[in-house]
CSV table of C-alpha atoms in Angstrom, one decimal:
chain,number,residue,atom,x,y,z
A,1485,UNK,CA,0.0,0.0,0.0
A,1486,UNK,CA,1.1,3.6,-0.5
A,1487,UNK,CA,2.9,5.4,2.2
A,1488,UNK,CA,0.7,7.7,4.3
A,1489,UNK,CA,1.9,11.2,3.4
A,1490,UNK,CA,0.4,12.8,6.5
A,1491,UNK,CA,2.5,10.7,8.8
A,1492,UNK,CA,5.6,11.1,6.7
A,1493,UNK,CA,5.4,14.9,6.2
A,1494,UNK,CA,5.6,15.7,9.9
A,1495,UNK,CA,8.3,13.4,11.0
A,1496,UNK,CA,11.1,14.2,13.4
A,1497,UNK,CA,13.5,16.9,12.4
A,1498,UNK,CA,16.4,14.4,12.3
A,1499,UNK,CA,14.8,12.4,9.4
A,1500,UNK,CA,16.9,12.1,6.2
A,1501,UNK,CA,15.6,13.3,2.8
A,1502,UNK,CA,13.7,10.6,1.1
A,1503,UNK,CA,12.9,9.8,-2.5
A,1504,UNK,CA,9.3,8.5,-2.9
A,1505,UNK,CA,9.0,5.6,-5.3
A,1506,UNK,CA,6.4,5.6,-8.1
A,1507,UNK,CA,4.5,2.7,-6.6
A,1508,UNK,CA,4.2,4.5,-3.3
A,1509,UNK,CA,6.7,2.4,-1.4
A,1510,UNK,CA,8.9,3.7,1.3
A,1511,UNK,CA,11.4,6.3,0.3
A,1512,UNK,CA,15.1,5.8,-0.1
A,1513,UNK,CA,17.6,7.9,1.8
A,1514,UNK,CA,19.2,10.6,-0.2
A,1515,UNK,CA,22.6,9.0,0.5
A,1516,UNK,CA,21.4,6.0,-1.6
A,1517,UNK,CA,21.1,8.3,-4.6
A,1518,UNK,CA,24.2,9.0,-6.8
A,1519,UNK,CA,25.9,12.2,-5.7
A,1520,UNK,CA,28.9,14.0,-6.8
A,1521,UNK,CA,31.1,15.5,-4.1
A,1522,UNK,CA,33.3,18.5,-4.9
A,1523,UNK,CA,36.9,17.7,-5.3
A,1524,UNK,CA,39.0,18.9,-2.3
A,1525,UNK,CA,41.0,22.0,-2.9
A,1526,UNK,CA,44.7,21.3,-3.0
A,1527,UNK,CA,47.7,23.5,-3.6
A,1528,UNK,CA,49.0,23.5,-7.1
A,1529,UNK,CA,52.2,21.5,-7.5
A,1530,UNK,CA,54.5,20.3,-10.2
A,1531,UNK,CA,54.9,17.7,-11.5
A,1532,UNK,CA,51.3,16.3,-11.3
A,1533,UNK,CA,50.8,13.6,-8.8
A,1534,UNK,CA,50.8,10.3,-10.8
A,1535,UNK,CA,48.4,8.7,-8.4
A,1536,UNK,CA,45.5,10.8,-9.6
A,1537,UNK,CA,45.3,9.4,-13.2
A,1538,UNK,CA,45.7,5.9,-11.8
A,1539,UNK,CA,42.8,6.4,-9.4
A,1540,UNK,CA,40.7,7.8,-12.3
A,1541,UNK,CA,41.6,4.8,-14.4
A,1542,UNK,CA,40.5,2.5,-11.7
A,1543,UNK,CA,37.2,4.3,-11.3
A,1544,UNK,CA,36.5,3.9,-15.0
A,1545,UNK,CA,37.8,0.3,-15.3
A,1546,UNK,CA,34.8,-1.4,-13.7
A,1547,UNK,CA,32.1,0.4,-15.8
A,1548,UNK,CA,34.1,-0.1,-19.0
A,1549,UNK,CA,34.4,-3.8,-18.3
A,1550,UNK,CA,30.7,-4.1,-17.5
A,1551,UNK,CA,29.8,-2.4,-20.8
A,1552,UNK,CA,32.1,-4.5,-22.8
A,1553,UNK,CA,30.9,-7.7,-21.2
A,1554,UNK,CA,27.3,-6.7,-22.0
A,1555,UNK,CA,28.1,-5.9,-25.6
A,1556,UNK,CA,29.9,-9.2,-26.0
A,1557,UNK,CA,27.1,-11.2,-24.5
A,1558,UNK,CA,24.6,-9.3,-26.7
A,1559,UNK,CA,26.7,-10.0,-29.8
A,1560,UNK,CA,26.9,-13.7,-29.0
A,1561,UNK,CA,23.3,-14.3,-28.0
A,1562,UNK,CA,21.5,-12.0,-30.5
A,1563,UNK,CA,21.9,-14.2,-33.6
A,1564,UNK,CA,20.4,-17.2,-31.8
A,1565,UNK,CA,17.1,-15.4,-31.3
A,1566,UNK,CA,14.8,-15.6,-34.4
A,1567,UNK,CA,11.9,-13.2,-34.7
A,1568,UNK,CA,9.3,-12.5,-37.3
A,1569,UNK,CA,11.7,-9.9,-38.7
A,1570,UNK,CA,14.7,-12.1,-38.7
A,1571,UNK,CA,17.5,-12.6,-36.2
A,1572,UNK,CA,17.8,-10.2,-33.3
A,1573,UNK,CA,20.2,-7.5,-34.3
A,1574,UNK,CA,23.6,-7.3,-32.6
A,1575,UNK,CA,25.6,-4.2,-31.6
A,1576,UNK,CA,27.1,-3.8,-35.0
A,1577,UNK,CA,23.7,-3.9,-36.8
A,1578,UNK,CA,22.2,-1.5,-34.3
A,1579,UNK,CA,25.1,0.9,-34.7
A,1580,UNK,CA,24.8,0.8,-38.4
A,1581,UNK,CA,21.2,1.8,-38.2
A,1582,UNK,CA,22.2,4.7,-35.9
A,1583,UNK,CA,24.5,5.9,-38.6
A,1584,UNK,CA,21.8,5.5,-41.3
A,1585,UNK,CA,19.4,7.5,-39.2
A,1586,UNK,CA,21.9,10.3,-38.9
A,1587,UNK,CA,22.4,10.2,-42.7
A,1588,UNK,CA,18.7,10.5,-43.3
A,1589,UNK,CA,18.6,13.5,-41.1
A,1590,UNK,CA,21.5,15.1,-43.1
A,1591,UNK,CA,19.7,14.4,-46.4
A,1592,UNK,CA,16.5,15.9,-45.0
A,1593,UNK,CA,18.4,19.0,-43.9
A,1594,UNK,CA,19.7,19.4,-47.4
A,1595,UNK,CA,16.3,19.0,-48.9
A,1596,UNK,CA,14.9,21.6,-46.5
A,1597,UNK,CA,17.6,24.1,-47.4
A,1598,UNK,CA,16.9,23.5,-51.1
A,1599,UNK,CA,13.2,24.0,-50.6
A,1600,UNK,CA,13.6,27.4,-48.9
A,1601,UNK,CA,16.3,28.5,-51.3
A,1602,UNK,CA,14.0,27.8,-54.2
A,1603,UNK,CA,11.1,29.5,-52.4
A,1604,UNK,CA,13.3,32.6,-51.8
A,1605,UNK,CA,14.3,32.6,-55.5
A,1606,UNK,CA,10.6,32.5,-56.6
A,1607,UNK,CA,9.7,35.3,-54.2
A,1608,UNK,CA,12.6,37.5,-55.4
A,1609,UNK,CA,11.5,36.9,-59.0
A,1610,UNK,CA,7.9,37.8,-58.1
A,1611,UNK,CA,9.0,41.0,-56.3
A,1612,UNK,CA,11.0,42.0,-59.4
A,1613,UNK,CA,8.1,41.5,-61.7
A,1614,UNK,CA,5.5,43.1,-59.3
A,1615,UNK,CA,3.8,39.8,-58.5
A,1616,UNK,CA,2.7,38.3,-55.2
A,1617,UNK,CA,5.0,36.4,-52.9
A,1618,UNK,CA,4.0,33.2,-51.2
A,1619,UNK,CA,5.7,31.6,-48.1
A,1620,UNK,CA,5.2,27.9,-47.5
A,1621,UNK,CA,6.4,25.8,-44.6
A,1622,UNK,CA,8.6,22.8,-45.3
A,1623,UNK,CA,6.4,19.7,-44.7
A,1624,UNK,CA,8.8,16.9,-45.0
A,1625,UNK,CA,8.5,13.9,-42.7
A,1626,UNK,CA,10.2,14.3,-39.3
A,1627,UNK,CA,13.5,12.5,-38.9
A,1628,UNK,CA,14.8,10.6,-35.9
A,1629,UNK,CA,16.7,13.6,-34.6
A,1630,UNK,CA,13.6,15.8,-35.1
A,1631,UNK,CA,11.6,13.3,-33.0
A,1632,UNK,CA,14.2,13.6,-30.2
A,1633,UNK,CA,13.9,17.3,-30.1
A,1634,UNK,CA,10.1,17.1,-30.0
A,1635,UNK,CA,10.2,14.6,-27.1
A,1636,UNK,CA,12.7,16.8,-25.2
A,1637,UNK,CA,10.6,19.9,-25.7
A,1638,UNK,CA,7.5,18.0,-24.6
A,1639,UNK,CA,9.0,16.6,-21.4
A,1640,UNK,CA,10.5,20.0,-20.6
A,1641,UNK,CA,7.1,21.7,-20.7
A,1642,UNK,CA,5.5,18.9,-18.7
A,1643,UNK,CA,8.3,18.9,-16.1
A,1644,UNK,CA,8.1,22.7,-15.8
A,1645,UNK,CA,4.3,22.6,-15.3
A,1646,UNK,CA,4.7,19.8,-12.7
A,1647,UNK,CA,7.3,21.8,-10.8
A,1648,UNK,CA,5.4,25.0,-10.6
A,1649,UNK,CA,2.3,23.1,-9.3
A,1650,UNK,CA,4.1,20.7,-7.0
A,1651,UNK,CA,6.5,22.9,-5.1
A,1652,UNK,CA,4.1,25.5,-3.8
A,1653,UNK,CA,1.5,22.8,-2.8
A,1654,UNK,CA,4.3,20.7,-1.2
A,1655,UNK,CA,5.5,23.7,0.8
A,1656,UNK,CA,2.0,24.4,2.1
A,1657,UNK,CA,1.6,20.7,3.0
A,1658,UNK,CA,4.8,20.7,5.0
A,1659,UNK,CA,3.9,23.9,6.9
A,1660,UNK,CA,0.2,23.2,7.5
A,1661,UNK,CA,-0.9,20.0,9.1
A,1662,UNK,CA,-4.5,20.9,8.3
A,1663,UNK,CA,-3.9,21.4,4.6
A,1664,UNK,CA,-1.7,18.3,4.5
A,1665,UNK,CA,-4.5,16.2,6.1
A,1666,UNK,CA,-6.9,17.6,3.5
A,1667,UNK,CA,-4.8,16.9,0.4
A,1668,UNK,CA,-3.2,13.6,1.5
A,1669,UNK,CA,-6.1,11.4,0.3
A,1670,UNK,CA,-6.0,13.1,-3.1
A,1671,UNK,CA,-2.3,12.5,-3.4
A,1672,UNK,CA,-2.5,8.9,-2.5
A,1673,UNK,CA,-5.3,8.2,-4.9
A,1674,UNK,CA,-3.9,10.1,-7.9
A,1675,UNK,CA,-0.2,9.1,-7.6
A,1676,UNK,CA,-0.5,5.5,-8.8
A,1677,UNK,CA,-2.8,6.3,-11.8
A,1678,UNK,CA,-1.2,5.1,-15.1
A,1679,UNK,CA,-0.5,7.6,-17.9
A,1680,UNK,CA,-2.6,5.3,-20.2
A,1681,UNK,CA,-5.6,6.2,-18.0
A,1682,UNK,CA,-5.0,9.9,-18.0
A,1683,UNK,CA,-4.4,10.1,-21.8
A,1684,UNK,CA,-8.0,9.7,-23.1
A,1685,UNK,CA,-9.3,12.2,-20.4
A,1686,UNK,CA,-6.6,14.8,-21.2
A,1687,UNK,CA,-7.2,14.3,-25.0
A,1688,UNK,CA,-10.9,15.0,-24.7
A,1689,UNK,CA,-10.4,18.0,-22.4
A,1690,UNK,CA,-7.7,19.6,-24.6
A,1691,UNK,CA,-9.7,18.9,-27.8
A,1692,UNK,CA,-12.7,20.6,-26.2
A,1693,UNK,CA,-10.8,23.6,-24.9
A,1694,UNK,CA,-8.4,24.3,-27.8
A,1695,UNK,CA,-10.9,25.2,-30.5
A,1696,UNK,CA,-8.6,27.6,-32.4
A,1697,UNK,CA,-8.0,26.2,-35.9
A,1698,UNK,CA,-4.4,27.4,-35.7
A,1699,UNK,CA,-3.2,27.1,-32.1
A,1700,UNK,CA,0.1,28.5,-31.0
A,1701,UNK,CA,1.1,25.0,-29.8
A,1702,UNK,CA,-0.1,21.7,-31.5
A,1703,UNK,CA,-2.8,19.9,-29.6
A,1704,UNK,CA,-0.7,16.7,-29.6
A,1705,UNK,CA,2.2,18.5,-28.0
A,1706,UNK,CA,0.0,20.0,-25.2
A,1707,UNK,CA,-1.7,16.6,-24.6
A,1708,UNK,CA,1.6,14.8,-24.1
A,1709,UNK,CA,2.9,17.6,-21.8
A,1710,UNK,CA,-0.2,17.6,-19.6
A,1711,UNK,CA,0.0,13.8,-19.3
A,1712,UNK,CA,3.6,14.1,-18.2
A,1713,UNK,CA,2.7,16.8,-15.7
A,1714,UNK,CA,-0.1,14.7,-14.1
A,1715,UNK,CA,2.1,11.6,-13.7
A,1716,UNK,CA,5.3,13.2,-12.6
A,1717,UNK,CA,4.4,16.0,-10.1
A,1718,UNK,CA,3.7,13.6,-7.2
A,1719,UNK,CA,7.4,12.9,-6.3
A,1720,UNK,CA,8.2,16.6,-6.2
A,1721,UNK,CA,5.2,17.4,-4.1
A,1722,UNK,CA,5.8,14.7,-1.6
A,1723,UNK,CA,9.5,15.3,-1.2
A,1724,UNK,CA,8.9,19.1,-0.9
A,1725,UNK,CA,6.4,18.6,1.8
A,1726,UNK,CA,8.8,16.3,3.7
A,1727,UNK,CA,11.5,18.9,3.4
A,1728,UNK,CA,9.3,21.7,4.6
A,1729,UNK,CA,8.0,19.6,7.5
A,1730,UNK,CA,11.5,18.6,8.7
A,1731,UNK,CA,12.8,22.1,9.2
A,1732,UNK,CA,14.5,22.6,12.5
A,1733,UNK,CA,12.0,24.0,15.0
A,1734,UNK,CA,14.7,26.2,16.5
A,1735,UNK,CA,15.0,28.0,13.2
A,1736,UNK,CA,11.3,28.6,13.2
A,1737,UNK,CA,11.5,29.9,16.8
A,1738,UNK,CA,14.3,32.3,15.7
A,1739,UNK,CA,12.1,33.5,12.9
A,1740,UNK,CA,9.4,34.3,15.4
A,1741,UNK,CA,11.8,36.1,17.6
A,1742,UNK,CA,13.0,38.2,14.7
A,1743,UNK,CA,9.3,38.7,13.6
A,1744,UNK,CA,10.0,37.6,10.1
A,1745,UNK,CA,7.1,37.9,7.7
A,1746,UNK,CA,5.8,34.8,5.9
A,1747,UNK,CA,7.7,35.6,2.7
A,1748,UNK,CA,11.0,36.1,4.6
A,1749,UNK,CA,10.3,33.0,6.6
A,1750,UNK,CA,9.7,31.1,3.4
A,1751,UNK,CA,12.8,32.3,1.5
A,1752,UNK,CA,15.3,32.5,4.3
A,1753,UNK,CA,14.3,29.5,6.4
A,1754,UNK,CA,12.0,27.0,4.7
A,1755,UNK,CA,13.3,26.9,1.2
A,1756,UNK,CA,17.0,26.6,2.1
A,1757,UNK,CA,16.2,23.7,4.4
A,1758,UNK,CA,13.9,22.0,2.0
A,1759,UNK,CA,16.1,22.5,-1.1
A,1760,UNK,CA,17.8,19.0,-1.0
A,1761,UNK,CA,14.4,17.4,-0.7
A,1762,UNK,CA,13.0,19.5,-3.5
A,1763,UNK,CA,15.7,18.5,-5.9
A,1764,UNK,CA,15.5,14.9,-5.0
A,1765,UNK,CA,11.8,15.0,-5.9
A,1766,UNK,CA,12.5,16.9,-9.1
A,1767,UNK,CA,15.0,14.3,-10.2
A,1768,UNK,CA,12.5,11.6,-9.6
A,1769,UNK,CA,9.8,13.5,-11.4
A,1770,UNK,CA,11.9,14.1,-14.4
A,1771,UNK,CA,12.8,10.4,-14.7
A,1772,UNK,CA,9.1,9.5,-14.4
A,1773,UNK,CA,8.1,12.2,-16.9
A,1774,UNK,CA,10.5,10.8,-19.5
A,1775,UNK,CA,9.2,7.3,-19.1
A,1776,UNK,CA,5.6,8.5,-19.2
A,1777,UNK,CA,6.2,10.6,-22.3
A,1778,UNK,CA,7.4,7.7,-24.4
A,1779,UNK,CA,4.3,5.6,-23.5
A,1780,UNK,CA,2.0,8.6,-24.2
A,1781,UNK,CA,3.5,9.3,-27.6
A,1782,UNK,CA,3.3,5.6,-28.5
A,1783,UNK,CA,-0.3,5.2,-27.5
A,1784,UNK,CA,-1.6,8.6,-28.8
A,1785,UNK,CA,0.6,8.6,-31.9
A,1786,UNK,CA,1.9,12.1,-31.0
A,1787,UNK,CA,5.1,13.2,-32.6
A,1788,UNK,CA,8.2,12.1,-30.7
A,1789,UNK,CA,10.4,9.1,-29.9
A,1790,UNK,CA,7.4,7.0,-28.8
A,1791,UNK,CA,5.7,7.4,-32.2
A,1792,UNK,CA,9.0,6.6,-34.0
A,1793,UNK,CA,9.3,3.3,-32.1
A,1794,UNK,CA,5.6,2.5,-32.9
A,1795,UNK,CA,6.0,3.4,-36.6
A,1796,UNK,CA,9.0,1.2,-37.0
A,1797,UNK,CA,7.2,-1.6,-35.3
A,1798,UNK,CA,4.3,-1.2,-37.7
A,1799,UNK,CA,6.6,-0.9,-40.7
A,1800,UNK,CA,7.9,-4.4,-40.2
A,1801,UNK,CA,11.0,-4.0,-42.5
A,1802,UNK,CA,14.2,-5.9,-42.0
A,1803,UNK,CA,15.8,-2.8,-40.5
A,1804,UNK,CA,12.9,-1.9,-38.1
A,1805,UNK,CA,14.1,-4.1,-35.2
A,1806,UNK,CA,17.6,-2.6,-35.3
A,1807,UNK,CA,16.1,0.9,-35.4
A,1808,UNK,CA,13.8,0.2,-32.5
A,1809,UNK,CA,16.7,-1.1,-30.4
A,1810,UNK,CA,18.8,2.0,-31.3
A,1811,UNK,CA,15.9,4.2,-30.2
A,1812,UNK,CA,15.7,2.3,-26.9
A,1813,UNK,CA,19.4,2.9,-26.3
A,1814,UNK,CA,19.0,6.6,-27.2
A,1815,UNK,CA,16.0,6.9,-24.8
A,1816,UNK,CA,18.0,5.4,-22.0
A,1817,UNK,CA,21.0,7.7,-22.6
A,1818,UNK,CA,18.8,10.8,-22.7
A,1819,UNK,CA,17.2,9.7,-19.4
A,1820,UNK,CA,20.6,9.3,-17.9
A,1821,UNK,CA,21.8,12.7,-19.1
A,1822,UNK,CA,18.7,14.4,-17.8
A,1823,UNK,CA,19.3,12.9,-14.4
A,1824,UNK,CA,23.0,14.1,-14.5
A,1825,UNK,CA,21.9,17.6,-15.5
A,1826,UNK,CA,19.5,17.7,-12.5
A,1827,UNK,CA,22.2,16.5,-10.2
A,1828,UNK,CA,24.5,19.2,-11.4
A,1829,UNK,CA,21.8,21.9,-10.9
A,1830,UNK,CA,21.2,20.5,-7.4
A,1831,UNK,CA,24.9,20.8,-6.5
A,1832,UNK,CA,25.1,24.3,-8.0
A,1833,UNK,CA,22.0,25.5,-6.1
A,1834,UNK,CA,23.2,23.9,-2.8
A,1835,UNK,CA,26.9,24.8,-2.8
A,1836,UNK,CA,26.3,28.2,-1.2
A,1837,UNK,CA,23.1,27.2,0.7
A,1838,UNK,CA,22.9,28.8,4.1
A,1839,UNK,CA,20.0,28.7,6.7
């Protein structure tokens, strides 16, 4: 069963930051998450200590061996698996399709440039002859790289909406037991809802509200972003509430003595104390949002990596399976990089944090 938020929010002040799991299980200590500690400051010396590159090599040796072992196992076992589209592609075949997808993008860019160059030439000739100019938008099919940028823009919008909704509500939950008790049942009920259940509801609501024939944002883009927001805001909300509730009571008493207003109390006491919790929730929310986005794009056929995977599956060519596997690797790498970016932002925001 899901963890009861009302009991967790107002725990003892010595509790450690937790990372709520999607399934509602008990949180993990922040120490269990990967962190990067700043390198200790040392005096410059010459020559460079030879122990440092050796230590760096040892740190990279284990991951390198693990990756090479995985690739070797993949290359050996893949040809032994027969599918309806042929043998399972190995690392070489998947890499070749990655190169092919990049070449397709390069060709599409050249075609796009030629299209606009020809259009500019026609418009210049029309202006010279006193005719009417016409501007058309290039409507070629999106390439794999175009789908990547579409997915990144969608998850960025959904994550931004989730953050601006979850952080204020989480702060109020952490500071007010009454508000926390009121919203706790809603959080526990909504948190485990699948994106596949949200998708038809969001699609109907957005279709009914966005009636402009030429909206500023495509409906499919907005639908995917809203689904991402609805499924990813809960981790940020819960962790923010835990951080606000775990603030040292002595600090609050000092704030009362100094007669700090609510805004000064929030910015000088609550937010600095809750910052590690907030970023932990944001990292989890971003990872959940990225997973939710791919499923939403695949089901709703919205532009993005999810649609690319589904289209290749429906295509059924001899190259489709290798392209799908390459897309899976790219999705995983992007998710990893997004998490690293959030971790760097957390370290940057917390390095001069004072309460």
